[in-house]
Amino acid sequence: MRFGEILFVDLLGGIGDLVIALPAIHALAASHPGARLRVVTHEPGAGLLRGDPAVGAVRVAAAGAEREAVIAALAERPPDLAVTTTRYGGIPDLLRASGARCVTDLWRGPPPDERVGARYLRILCAEGVLDPSTVDPVPQLRLATGERADGARVLAARLGPVRRRPVVLIPDAGMAVKRWPGRRWKELAALLDGLGVPLVPMPHGDLRALAAFFAEVGRRGGAVVGGDTGPLRVAAASGARTVALFGPTLASRYGFGAHLQGLPGCPHRRPTAITAQVCWWHGDCPLSPTEPACMADIPAAAVAQAVVRSLA
């Protein structure tokens, strides 16, 4: 069945969550050529979709007013097909009440060893709303030529005459439980510096400009290192090689690029219900009084080796 008006709702709140959903968004657009596809999501992630040729319009939901944003999107233009990654606030009920064909639970019965984005695609194919031939499971940010040129200028200004493949470190994370300890970052920087690897600071700016910067890092054969965070997923979706450090989340569910898993046998980890983990919201690790034990478990030497392999 072909649909003419498609509404995709992703209100999980994280930049990384939206990047994970990109293959589903792009596959829906490709499966229904000529359809108008709108997305309801949060800032700043919404910026990633502005300029994406597959997305006809983006409606931004303010924090605390997600339900109202969905109501407004439905009133503006009733969809023929509605898909959501979001289960709170009665949003699935709102979509079903619109009369559209709905897929409202992309989290149903997940196994611990299936990646989230692949799960979305498999469910949408099983529901008959995706043409399997349109599916590309790798998230891709679609950048204009001018954006890429701007990214190249920013990286060139930071690198100067250096011609070696650059590495960008992303030491921060939006959640304390995902932060690799500061001392580990210092160790990694010293190791890479000793190997003659040029370290480039990540620029500030909107997400599309950051994506263009990462795309140029990738074009030059460089790599980006960070925790399981939105900016690192943006880097991967822009074409850069990445080394991801996984602690509270399990790489078999959330992994991408090259990755290292800290404390894989943690008894408190819940791969298919991460927000129910005791450490999730406040970063208080039951195994360590000072820092997330799973993140601290990842040695700097192993990360440096992964970076060197990525550069090669």
Coordinates of N, CA and C in Angstrom, one line a residue, residues 6 40 79 94 100 161 172 188 193 252 293:
I6 N 2.7 11.1 5.5 CA 3.3 10.3 6.5 C 3.7 11.1 7.7
V40 N 7.9 15.0 13.8 CA 7.7 15.7 15.1 C 8.8 15.3 16.0
P79 N -2.6 12.5 8.7 CA -1.7 11.6 8.0 C -2.5 10.3 7.5
L94 N -3.3 9.0 20.5 CA -3.6 10.1 19.7 C -3.5 9.7 18.2
A100 N -5.5 7.1 11.0 CA -4.4 6.7 10.1 C -4.0 5.3 10.3
P161 N 48.8 23.3 8.4 CA 49.5 22.6 7.4 C 49.6 21.1 7.6
D172 N 32.8 14.9 26.6 CA 31.6 15.1 27.3 C 30.5 14.2 26.9
L188 N 44.6 9.0 27.1 CA 44.4 8.7 25.7 C 45.1 9.8 24.9
D193 N 49.1 11.6 21.2 CA 50.2 12.6 20.9 C 51.5 12.0 20.7
S252 N 25.7 -4.6 21.7 CA 24.9 -5.5 20.9 C 23.5 -4.9 20.6
A293 N 31.5 2.4 37.0 CA 32.5 1.3 37.0 C 32.7 0.8 35.6

